[in-house]
mmCIF file of C-alpha atoms in Angstrom:
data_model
loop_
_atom_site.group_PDB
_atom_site.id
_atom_site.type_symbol
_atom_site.label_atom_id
_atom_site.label_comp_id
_atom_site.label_asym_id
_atom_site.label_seq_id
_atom_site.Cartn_x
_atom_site.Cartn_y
_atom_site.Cartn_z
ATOM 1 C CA UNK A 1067 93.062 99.982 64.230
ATOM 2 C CA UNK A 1068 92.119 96.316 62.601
ATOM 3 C CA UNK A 1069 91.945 95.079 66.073
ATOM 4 C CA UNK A 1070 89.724 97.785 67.562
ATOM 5 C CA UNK A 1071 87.610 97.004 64.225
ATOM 6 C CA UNK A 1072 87.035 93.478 65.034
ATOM 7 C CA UNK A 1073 86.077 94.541 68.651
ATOM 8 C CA UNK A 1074 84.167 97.323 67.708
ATOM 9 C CA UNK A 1075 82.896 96.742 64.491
ATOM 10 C CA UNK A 1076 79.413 99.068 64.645
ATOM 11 C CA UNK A 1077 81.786 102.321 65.091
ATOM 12 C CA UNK A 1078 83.915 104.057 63.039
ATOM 13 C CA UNK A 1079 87.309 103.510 63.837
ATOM 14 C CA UNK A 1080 90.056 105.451 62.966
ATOM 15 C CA UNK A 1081 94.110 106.036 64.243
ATOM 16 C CA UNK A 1082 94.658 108.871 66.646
ATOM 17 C CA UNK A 1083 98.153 109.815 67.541
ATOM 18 C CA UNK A 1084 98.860 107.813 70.801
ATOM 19 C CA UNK A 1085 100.794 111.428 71.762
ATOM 20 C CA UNK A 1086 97.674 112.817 72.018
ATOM 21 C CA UNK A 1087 94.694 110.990 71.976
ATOM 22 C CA UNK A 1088 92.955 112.125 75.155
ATOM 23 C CA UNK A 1089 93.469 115.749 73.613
ATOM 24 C CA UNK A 1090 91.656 114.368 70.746
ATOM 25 C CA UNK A 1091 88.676 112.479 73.051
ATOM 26 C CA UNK A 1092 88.459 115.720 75.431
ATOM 27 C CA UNK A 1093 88.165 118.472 72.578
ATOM 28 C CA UNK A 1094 85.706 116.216 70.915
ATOM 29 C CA UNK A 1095 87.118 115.178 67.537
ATOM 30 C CA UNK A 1096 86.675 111.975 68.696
ATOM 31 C CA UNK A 1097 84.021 110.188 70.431
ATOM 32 C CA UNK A 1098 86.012 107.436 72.085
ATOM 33 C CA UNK A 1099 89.448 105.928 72.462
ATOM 34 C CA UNK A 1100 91.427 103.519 73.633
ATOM 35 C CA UNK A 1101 93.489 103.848 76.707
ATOM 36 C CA UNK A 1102 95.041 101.684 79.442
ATOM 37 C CA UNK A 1103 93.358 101.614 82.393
ATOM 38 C CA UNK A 1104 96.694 101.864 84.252
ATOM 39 C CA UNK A 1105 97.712 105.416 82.295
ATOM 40 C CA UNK A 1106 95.195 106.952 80.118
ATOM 41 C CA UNK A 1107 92.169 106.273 82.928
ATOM 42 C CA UNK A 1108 93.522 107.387 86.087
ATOM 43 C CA UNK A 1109 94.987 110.796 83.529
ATOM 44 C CA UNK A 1110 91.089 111.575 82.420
ATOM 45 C CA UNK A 1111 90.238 111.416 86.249
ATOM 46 C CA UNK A 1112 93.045 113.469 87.204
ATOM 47 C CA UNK A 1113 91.620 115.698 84.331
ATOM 48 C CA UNK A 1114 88.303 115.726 86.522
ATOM 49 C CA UNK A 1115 86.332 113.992 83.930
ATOM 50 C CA UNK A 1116 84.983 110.790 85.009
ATOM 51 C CA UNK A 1117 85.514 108.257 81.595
ATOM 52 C CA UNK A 1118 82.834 105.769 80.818
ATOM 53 C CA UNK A 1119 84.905 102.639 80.320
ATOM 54 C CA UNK A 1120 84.322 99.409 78.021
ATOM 55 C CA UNK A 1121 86.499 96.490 78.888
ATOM 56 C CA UNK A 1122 87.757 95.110 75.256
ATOM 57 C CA UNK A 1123 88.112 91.541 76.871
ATOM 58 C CA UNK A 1124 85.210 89.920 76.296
ATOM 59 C CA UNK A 1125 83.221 92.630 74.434
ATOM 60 C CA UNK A 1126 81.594 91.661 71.044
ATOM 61 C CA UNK A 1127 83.216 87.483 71.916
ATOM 62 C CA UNK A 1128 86.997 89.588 72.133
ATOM 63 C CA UNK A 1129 89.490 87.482 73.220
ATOM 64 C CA UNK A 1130 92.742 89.054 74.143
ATOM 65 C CA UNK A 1131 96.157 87.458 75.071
ATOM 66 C CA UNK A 1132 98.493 90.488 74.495
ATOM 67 C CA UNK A 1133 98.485 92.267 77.973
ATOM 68 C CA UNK A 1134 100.111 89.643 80.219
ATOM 69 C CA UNK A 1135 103.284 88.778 77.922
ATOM 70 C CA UNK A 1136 106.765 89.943 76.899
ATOM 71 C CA UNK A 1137 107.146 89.595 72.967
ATOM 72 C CA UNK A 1138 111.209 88.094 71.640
ATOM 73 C CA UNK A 1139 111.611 87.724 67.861
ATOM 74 C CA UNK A 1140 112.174 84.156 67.319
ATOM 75 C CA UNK A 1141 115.825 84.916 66.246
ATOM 76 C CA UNK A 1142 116.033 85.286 70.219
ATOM 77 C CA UNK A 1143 114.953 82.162 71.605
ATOM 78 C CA UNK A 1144 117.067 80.691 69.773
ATOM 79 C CA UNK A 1145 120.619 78.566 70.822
ATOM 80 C CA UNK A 1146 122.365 80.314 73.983
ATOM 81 C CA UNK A 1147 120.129 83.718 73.417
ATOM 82 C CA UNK A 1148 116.421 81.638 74.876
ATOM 83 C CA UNK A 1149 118.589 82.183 78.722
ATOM 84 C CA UNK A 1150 118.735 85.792 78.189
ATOM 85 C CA UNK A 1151 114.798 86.318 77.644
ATOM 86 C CA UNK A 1152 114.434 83.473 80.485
ATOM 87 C CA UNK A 1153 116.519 85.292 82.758
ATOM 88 C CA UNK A 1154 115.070 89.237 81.505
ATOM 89 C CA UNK A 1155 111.947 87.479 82.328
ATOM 90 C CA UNK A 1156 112.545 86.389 85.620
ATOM 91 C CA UNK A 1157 114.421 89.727 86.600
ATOM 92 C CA UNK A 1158 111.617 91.568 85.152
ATOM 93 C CA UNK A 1159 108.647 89.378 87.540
ATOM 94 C CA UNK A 1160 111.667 90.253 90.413
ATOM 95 C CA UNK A 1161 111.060 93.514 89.846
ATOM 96 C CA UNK A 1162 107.209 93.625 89.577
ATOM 97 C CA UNK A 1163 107.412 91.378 93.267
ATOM 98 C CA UNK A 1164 109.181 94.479 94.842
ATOM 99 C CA UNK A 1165 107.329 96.843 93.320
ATOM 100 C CA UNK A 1166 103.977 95.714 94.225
ATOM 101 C CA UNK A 1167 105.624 95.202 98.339
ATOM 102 C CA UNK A 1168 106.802 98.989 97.569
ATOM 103 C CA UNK A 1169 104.737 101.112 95.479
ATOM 104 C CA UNK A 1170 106.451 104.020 96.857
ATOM 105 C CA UNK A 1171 110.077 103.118 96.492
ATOM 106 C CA UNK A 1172 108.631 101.927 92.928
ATOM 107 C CA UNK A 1173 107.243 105.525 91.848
ATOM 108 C CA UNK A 1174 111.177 106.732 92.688
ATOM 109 C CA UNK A 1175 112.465 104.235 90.426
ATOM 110 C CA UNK A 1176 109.800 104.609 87.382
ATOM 111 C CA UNK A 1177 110.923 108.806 87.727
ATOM 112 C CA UNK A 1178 114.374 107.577 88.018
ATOM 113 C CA UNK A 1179 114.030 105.567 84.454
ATOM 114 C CA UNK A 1180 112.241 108.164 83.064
ATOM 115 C CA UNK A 1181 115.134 110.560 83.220
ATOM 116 C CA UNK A 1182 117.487 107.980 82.254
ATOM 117 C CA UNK A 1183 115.463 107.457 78.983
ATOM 118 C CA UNK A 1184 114.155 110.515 78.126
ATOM 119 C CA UNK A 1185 110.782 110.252 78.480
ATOM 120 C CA UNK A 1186 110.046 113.477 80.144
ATOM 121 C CA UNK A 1187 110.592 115.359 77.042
ATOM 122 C CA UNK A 1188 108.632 112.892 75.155
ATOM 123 C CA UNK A 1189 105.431 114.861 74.420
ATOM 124 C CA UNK A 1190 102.075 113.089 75.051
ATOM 125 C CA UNK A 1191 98.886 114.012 77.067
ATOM 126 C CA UNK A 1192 98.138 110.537 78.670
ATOM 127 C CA UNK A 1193 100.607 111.341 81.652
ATOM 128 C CA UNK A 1194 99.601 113.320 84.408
ATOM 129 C CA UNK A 1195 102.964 114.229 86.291
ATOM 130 C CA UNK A 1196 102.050 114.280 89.951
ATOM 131 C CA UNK A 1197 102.505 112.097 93.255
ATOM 132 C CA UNK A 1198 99.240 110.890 93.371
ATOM 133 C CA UNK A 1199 98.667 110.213 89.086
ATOM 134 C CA UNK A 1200 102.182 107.823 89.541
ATOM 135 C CA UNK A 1201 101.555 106.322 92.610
ATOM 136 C CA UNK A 1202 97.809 105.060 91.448
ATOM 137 C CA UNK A 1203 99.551 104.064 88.234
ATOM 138 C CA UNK A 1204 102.296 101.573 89.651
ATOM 139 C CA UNK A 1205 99.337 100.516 91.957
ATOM 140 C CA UNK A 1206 97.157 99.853 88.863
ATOM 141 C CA UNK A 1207 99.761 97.993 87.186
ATOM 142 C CA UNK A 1208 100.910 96.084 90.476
ATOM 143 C CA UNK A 1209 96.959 94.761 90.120
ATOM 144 C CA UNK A 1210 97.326 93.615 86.841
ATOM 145 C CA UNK A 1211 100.711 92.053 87.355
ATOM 146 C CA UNK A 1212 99.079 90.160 90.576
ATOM 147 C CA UNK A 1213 96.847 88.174 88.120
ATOM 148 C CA UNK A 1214 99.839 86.251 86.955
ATOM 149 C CA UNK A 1215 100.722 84.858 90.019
ATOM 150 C CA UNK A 1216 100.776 80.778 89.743
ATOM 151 C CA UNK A 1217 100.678 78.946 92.668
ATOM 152 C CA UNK A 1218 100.706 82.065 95.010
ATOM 153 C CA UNK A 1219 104.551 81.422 94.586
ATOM 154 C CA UNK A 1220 105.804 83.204 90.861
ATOM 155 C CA UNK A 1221 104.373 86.617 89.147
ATOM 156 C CA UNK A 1222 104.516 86.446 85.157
ATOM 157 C CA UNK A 1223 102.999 82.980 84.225
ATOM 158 C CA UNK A 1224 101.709 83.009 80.967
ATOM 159 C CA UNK A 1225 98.215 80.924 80.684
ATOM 160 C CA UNK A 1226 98.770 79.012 78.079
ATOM 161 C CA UNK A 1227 94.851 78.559 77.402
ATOM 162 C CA UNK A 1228 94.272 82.350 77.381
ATOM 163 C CA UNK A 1229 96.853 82.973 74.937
ATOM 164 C CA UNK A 1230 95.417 79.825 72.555
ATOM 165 C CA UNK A 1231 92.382 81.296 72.599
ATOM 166 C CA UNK A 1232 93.188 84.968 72.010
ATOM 167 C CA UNK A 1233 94.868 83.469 69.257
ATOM 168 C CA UNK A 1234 92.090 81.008 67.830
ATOM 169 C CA UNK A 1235 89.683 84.562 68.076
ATOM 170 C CA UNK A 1236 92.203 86.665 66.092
ATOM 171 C CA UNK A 1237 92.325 83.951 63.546
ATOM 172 C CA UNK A 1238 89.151 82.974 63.244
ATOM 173 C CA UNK A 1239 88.299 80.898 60.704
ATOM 174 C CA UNK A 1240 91.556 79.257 60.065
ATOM 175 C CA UNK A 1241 91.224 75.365 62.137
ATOM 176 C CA UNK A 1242 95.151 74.377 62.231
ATOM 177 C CA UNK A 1243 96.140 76.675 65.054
ATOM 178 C CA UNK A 1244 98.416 74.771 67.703
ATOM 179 C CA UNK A 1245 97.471 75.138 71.222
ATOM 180 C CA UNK A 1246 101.100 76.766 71.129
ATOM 181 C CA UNK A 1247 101.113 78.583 68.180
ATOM 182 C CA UNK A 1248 102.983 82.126 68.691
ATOM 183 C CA UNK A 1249 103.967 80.773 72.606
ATOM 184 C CA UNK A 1250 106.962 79.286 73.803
ATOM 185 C CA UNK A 1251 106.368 78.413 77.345
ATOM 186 C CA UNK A 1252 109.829 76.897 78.142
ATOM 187 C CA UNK A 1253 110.414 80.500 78.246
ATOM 188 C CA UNK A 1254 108.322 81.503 81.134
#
């Protein structure tokens, strides 16, 4: 909520469950929210309505790092435990290469992890359960994993510049932020 304050701070802004939020946006009882344009977009259009959609990045000077990295507790990059995250990380941006060279064979494996975990009986509205909703979201997030690619040769590189300055916006005010405050890029 604080963050969606700072980016929107001429609206009221209140929590709505995240299980069902575009329940809440559809029946009217609220008047925007926000969604993913990888889930909660391509689930209104699937709805049939057509959702008017403001990019946080940039809107009202927002400056956002969050999307493009893989949070560890410091207590895990620490000692022997820093070449498990490197090495989740680099199975992880393994993964995201094959799925983005098969989107179909990916689809499988995202219903294949759902059942393993549960999540079908997890009960939210921002899933539409059909061949088409699943394939245009692993397409959707095979475009947003694309824009990590450094050097046309590695997906999952963290800019280091973006992240500074996500940082320097959500602290604003305060002028002793290091460049790699919050980042660890030895990890990446």
């Amino acid at each position: 909520v604080l963050l969606m304050k700072r980016v929107f701070p001429d609206h009221e802004v209140v929590a709505s469950p995240r299980c069902n939020k575009i329940s809440d946006l559809t029946s009217g009882t609220v008047g925007a929210i926000q969604a993913y344009t990888t889930t909660e977009v391509p689930t209104l259009r699937h709805m049939g309505k057509e959702p008017i959609v403001t990019l946080m990045e940039g809107h009202n000077g927002a400056k956002l790092g969050y999307s493009q990295v893989i949070f560890a507790a410091d207590e895990c990059l620490t000692g022997g435990k820093k070449e498990v995250v490197q090495t989740f990380c680099k199975k992880t941006f393994e993964g995201w290469a094959h799925a983005i060279e098969n989107p179909e064979q990916a689809v499988e494996m995202v219903r294949e992890a759902r059942k393993m975990l549960n999540l079908d009986d997890e009960e939210n509205d921002h899933w539409h359960s059909s061949d088409d909703f699943e394939l245009e979201f692993v397409k959707k997030c095979n475009e947003a994993v694309e824009k990590t690619k450094k050097d046309g040769s590695r997906y999952g590189v963290i800019d280091s510049s973006r992240w500074s300055d996500a940082t320097k916006w959500l602290l604003e005010g305060k002028d002793d932020i290091s460049k790699e405050f919050g980042f660890d890029g030895s990890v990446y």
